[in-house]
CSV table of C-alpha atoms in Angstrom, one decimal:
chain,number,residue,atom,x,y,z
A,78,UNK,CA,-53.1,91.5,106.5
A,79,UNK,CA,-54.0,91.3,103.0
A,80,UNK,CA,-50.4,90.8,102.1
A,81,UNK,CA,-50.0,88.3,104.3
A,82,UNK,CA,-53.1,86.4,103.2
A,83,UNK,CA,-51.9,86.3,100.1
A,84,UNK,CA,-48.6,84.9,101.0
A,85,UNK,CA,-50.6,82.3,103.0
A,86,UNK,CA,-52.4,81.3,99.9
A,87,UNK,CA,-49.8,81.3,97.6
A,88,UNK,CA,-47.3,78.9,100.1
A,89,UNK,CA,-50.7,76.6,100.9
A,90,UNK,CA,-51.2,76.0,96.8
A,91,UNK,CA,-47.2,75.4,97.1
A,92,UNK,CA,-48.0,72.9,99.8
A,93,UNK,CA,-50.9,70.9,98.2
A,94,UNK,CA,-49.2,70.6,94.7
A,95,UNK,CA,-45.7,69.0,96.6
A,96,UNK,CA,-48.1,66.9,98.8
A,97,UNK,CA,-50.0,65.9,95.4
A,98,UNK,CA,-46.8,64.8,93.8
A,99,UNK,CA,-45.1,62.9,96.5
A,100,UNK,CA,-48.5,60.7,96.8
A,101,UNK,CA,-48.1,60.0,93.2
A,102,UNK,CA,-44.6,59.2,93.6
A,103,UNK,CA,-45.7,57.0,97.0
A,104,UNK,CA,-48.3,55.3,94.8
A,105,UNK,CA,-45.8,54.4,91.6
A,106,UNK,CA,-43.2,53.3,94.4
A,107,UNK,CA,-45.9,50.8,95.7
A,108,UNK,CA,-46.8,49.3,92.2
A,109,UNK,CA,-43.2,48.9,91.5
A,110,UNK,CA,-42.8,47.2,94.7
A,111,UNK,CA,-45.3,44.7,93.8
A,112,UNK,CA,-44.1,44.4,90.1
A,113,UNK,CA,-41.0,44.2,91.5
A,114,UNK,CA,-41.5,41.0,94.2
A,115,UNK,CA,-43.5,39.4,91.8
A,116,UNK,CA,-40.6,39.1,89.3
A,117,UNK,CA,-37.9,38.4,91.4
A,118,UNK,CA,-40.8,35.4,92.7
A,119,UNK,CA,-40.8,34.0,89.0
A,120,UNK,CA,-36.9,34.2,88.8
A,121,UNK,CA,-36.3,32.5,91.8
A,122,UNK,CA,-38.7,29.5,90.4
A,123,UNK,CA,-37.2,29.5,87.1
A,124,UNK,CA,-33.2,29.6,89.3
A,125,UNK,CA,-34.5,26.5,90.7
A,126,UNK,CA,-32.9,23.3,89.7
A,127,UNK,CA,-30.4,25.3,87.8
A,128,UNK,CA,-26.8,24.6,88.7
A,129,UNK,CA,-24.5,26.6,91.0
A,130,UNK,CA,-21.4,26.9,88.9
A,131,UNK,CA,-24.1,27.6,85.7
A,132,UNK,CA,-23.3,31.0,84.5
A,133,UNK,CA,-27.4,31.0,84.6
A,134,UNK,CA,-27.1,30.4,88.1
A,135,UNK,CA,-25.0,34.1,88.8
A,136,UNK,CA,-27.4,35.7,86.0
A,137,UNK,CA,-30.7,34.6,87.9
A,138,UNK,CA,-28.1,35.8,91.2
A,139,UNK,CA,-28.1,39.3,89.4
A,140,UNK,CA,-31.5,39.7,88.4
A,141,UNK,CA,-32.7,39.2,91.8
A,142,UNK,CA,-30.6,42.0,93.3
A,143,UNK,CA,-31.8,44.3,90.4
A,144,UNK,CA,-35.7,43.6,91.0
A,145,UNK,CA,-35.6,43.3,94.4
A,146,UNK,CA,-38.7,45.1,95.9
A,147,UNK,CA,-37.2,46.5,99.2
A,148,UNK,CA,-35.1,49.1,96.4
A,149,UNK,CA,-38.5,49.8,95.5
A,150,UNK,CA,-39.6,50.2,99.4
A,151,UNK,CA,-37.0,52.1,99.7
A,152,UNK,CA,-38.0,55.0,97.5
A,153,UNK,CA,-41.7,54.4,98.3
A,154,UNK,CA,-40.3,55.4,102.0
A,155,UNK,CA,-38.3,58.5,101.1
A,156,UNK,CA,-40.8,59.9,99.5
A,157,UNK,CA,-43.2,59.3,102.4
A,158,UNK,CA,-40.5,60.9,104.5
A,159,UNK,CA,-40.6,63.7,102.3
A,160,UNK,CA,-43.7,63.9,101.9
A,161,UNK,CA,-44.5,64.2,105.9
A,162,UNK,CA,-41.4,66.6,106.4
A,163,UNK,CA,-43.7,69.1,104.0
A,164,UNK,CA,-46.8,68.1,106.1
A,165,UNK,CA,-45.1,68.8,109.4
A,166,UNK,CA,-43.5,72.1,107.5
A,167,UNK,CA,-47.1,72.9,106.6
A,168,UNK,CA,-48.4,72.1,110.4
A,169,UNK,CA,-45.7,74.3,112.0
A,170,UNK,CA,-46.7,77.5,109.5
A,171,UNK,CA,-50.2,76.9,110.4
A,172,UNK,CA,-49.4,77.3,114.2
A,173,UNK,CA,-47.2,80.3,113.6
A,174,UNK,CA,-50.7,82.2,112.1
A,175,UNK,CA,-52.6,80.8,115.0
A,176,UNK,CA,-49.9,81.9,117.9
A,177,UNK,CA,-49.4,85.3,115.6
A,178,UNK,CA,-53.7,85.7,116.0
A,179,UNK,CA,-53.7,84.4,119.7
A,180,UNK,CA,-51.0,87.1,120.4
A,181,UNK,CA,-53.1,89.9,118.3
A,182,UNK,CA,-56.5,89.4,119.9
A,183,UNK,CA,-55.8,91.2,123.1
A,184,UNK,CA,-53.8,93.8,121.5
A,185,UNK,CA,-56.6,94.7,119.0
A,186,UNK,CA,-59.2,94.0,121.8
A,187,UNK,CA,-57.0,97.0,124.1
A,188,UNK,CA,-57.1,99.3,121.7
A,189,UNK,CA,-61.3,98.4,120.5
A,190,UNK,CA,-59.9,97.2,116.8
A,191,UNK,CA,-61.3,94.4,115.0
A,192,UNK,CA,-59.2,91.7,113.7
A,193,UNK,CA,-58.8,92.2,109.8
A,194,UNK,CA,-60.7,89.8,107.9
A,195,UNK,CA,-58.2,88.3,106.2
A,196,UNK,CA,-56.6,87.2,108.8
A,197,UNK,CA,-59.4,86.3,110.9
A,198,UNK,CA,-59.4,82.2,110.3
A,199,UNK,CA,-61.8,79.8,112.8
A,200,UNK,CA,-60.4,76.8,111.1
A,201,UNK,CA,-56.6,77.0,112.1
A,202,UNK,CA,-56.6,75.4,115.2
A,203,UNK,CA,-58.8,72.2,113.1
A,204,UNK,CA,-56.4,72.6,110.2
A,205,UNK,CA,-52.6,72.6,112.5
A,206,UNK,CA,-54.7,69.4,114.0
A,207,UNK,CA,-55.3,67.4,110.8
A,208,UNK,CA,-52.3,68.7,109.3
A,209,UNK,CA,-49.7,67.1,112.2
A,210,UNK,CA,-51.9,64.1,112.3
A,211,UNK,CA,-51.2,63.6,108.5
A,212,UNK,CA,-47.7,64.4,109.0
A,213,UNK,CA,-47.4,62.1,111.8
A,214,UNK,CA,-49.4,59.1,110.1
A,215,UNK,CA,-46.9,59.9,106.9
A,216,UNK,CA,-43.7,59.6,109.0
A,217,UNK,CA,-45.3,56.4,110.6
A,218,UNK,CA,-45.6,55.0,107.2
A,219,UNK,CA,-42.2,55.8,106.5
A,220,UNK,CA,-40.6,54.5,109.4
A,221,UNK,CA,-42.8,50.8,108.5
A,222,UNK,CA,-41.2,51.0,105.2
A,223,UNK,CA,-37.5,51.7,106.3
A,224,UNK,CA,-38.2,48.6,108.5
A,225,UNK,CA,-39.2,46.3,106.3
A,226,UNK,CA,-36.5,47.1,104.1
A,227,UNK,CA,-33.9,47.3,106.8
A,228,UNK,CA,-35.3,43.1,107.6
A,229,UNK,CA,-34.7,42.2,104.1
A,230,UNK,CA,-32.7,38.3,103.7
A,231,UNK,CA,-30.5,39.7,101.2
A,232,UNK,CA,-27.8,42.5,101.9
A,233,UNK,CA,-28.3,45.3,100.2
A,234,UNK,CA,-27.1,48.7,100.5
A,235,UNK,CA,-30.6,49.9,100.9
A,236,UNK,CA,-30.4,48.4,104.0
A,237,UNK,CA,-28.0,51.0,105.5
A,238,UNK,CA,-30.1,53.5,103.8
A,239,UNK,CA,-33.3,52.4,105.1
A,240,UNK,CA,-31.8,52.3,109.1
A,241,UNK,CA,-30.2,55.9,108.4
A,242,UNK,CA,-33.9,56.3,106.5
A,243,UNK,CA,-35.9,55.6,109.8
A,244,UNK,CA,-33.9,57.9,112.0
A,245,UNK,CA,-34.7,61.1,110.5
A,246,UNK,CA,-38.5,59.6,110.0
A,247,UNK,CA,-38.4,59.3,114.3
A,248,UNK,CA,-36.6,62.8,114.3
A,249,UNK,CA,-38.9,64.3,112.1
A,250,UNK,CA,-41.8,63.3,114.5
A,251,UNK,CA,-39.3,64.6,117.4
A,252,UNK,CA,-39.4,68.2,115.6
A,253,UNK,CA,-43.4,68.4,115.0
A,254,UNK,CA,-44.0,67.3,118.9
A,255,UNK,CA,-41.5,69.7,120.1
A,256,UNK,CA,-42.9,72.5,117.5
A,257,UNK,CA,-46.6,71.8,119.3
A,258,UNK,CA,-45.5,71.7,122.7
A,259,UNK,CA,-45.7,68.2,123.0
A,260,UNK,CA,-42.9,67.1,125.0
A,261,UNK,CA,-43.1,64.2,126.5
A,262,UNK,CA,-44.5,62.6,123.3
A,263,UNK,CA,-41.0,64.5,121.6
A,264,UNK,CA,-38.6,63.2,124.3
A,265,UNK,CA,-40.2,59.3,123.3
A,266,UNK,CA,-39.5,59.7,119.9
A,267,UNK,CA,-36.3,61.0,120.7
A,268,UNK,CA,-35.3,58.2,123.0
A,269,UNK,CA,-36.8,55.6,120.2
A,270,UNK,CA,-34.6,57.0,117.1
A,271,UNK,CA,-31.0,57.0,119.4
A,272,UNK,CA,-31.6,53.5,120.0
């Protein structure tokens, strides 16, 4: 039991730092975004007027496609997908000790042992709760983001990306439901990311 706390421990510091990063990452994504559309706003001012066959024309063209903000959208997106896959990875351990304690209690209880210590935790069920609710407002979040990106005007690879982007976001909500016995709620999710 002490082993495994520490395991438990070790892989929940593991978590946090990942989920730490990926919201910096989420957060330099969104300010390039912005940067981003607020450039390619001033470039598309200063193309106006400008002739078509100018060579300033195809240079402002260029530019445009290079500051565009739905690349930026797009990585802000991955790395909420990413970011919610390690949440719903983080959820799903947190059931496995709670199924492994609910499935110890009435051995222990049989033979009038108490339930070590360090594995005795009051919070899990509170914790799997907030945990899949993050991971489920994260993949949300994502799937917005591979949306927008997949309505962008312009065409853009990312656009592909962004539709491939949004089915594994849906999936990844598919798996969590599925992993907490939520089935009809998987099955909807399921139906929503084939279409």
């Amino acid at each position: 039991a002490a082993q495994l706390q520490q395991k438990l421990t070790e892989t929940g510091a593991v978590f946090n730092e990942a989920d730490s990063r990926l919201d910096n990452a989420v957060t330099h994504y969104t300010a390039a975004a912005t940067s981003a559309g607020e450039l390619a706003q001033q470039a598309q001012k200063q193309r106006e007027g400008v002739d078509r066959n100018s060579p300033y024309y195809k240079t402002f063209d260029d530019l445009m496609l290079i500051v565009n903000p739905a690349v930026y959208k797009l990585g802000q997106a991955e790395a909420n997908q990413l970011r919610a896959t390690i949440n719903g990875s983080q959820a799903i351990s947190l059931l496995g000790q709670q199924r492994m304690i609910e499935t110890l209690q009435p051995i222990l209880a049989a033979a009038k042992l108490e339930m070590p210590g360090a594995l005795n935790q009051p919070s899990l069920p509170t914790d799997v709760q907030r945990t899949t609710e993050k991971a489920n407002s994260t993949y949300d979040e994502a799937a917005k983001l591979y949306l927008e990106v997949t309505e962008t005007p312009q065409e853009l690879s990312a656009k592909n990306a962004a539709r491939v982007g949004r089915i594994f976001s849906l999936y990844g909500k598919v798996m969590l439901a599925r992993a907490t016995g939520k089935t009809d709620e998987a099955q909807a999710f399921l139906t929503e990311a084939t279409e």
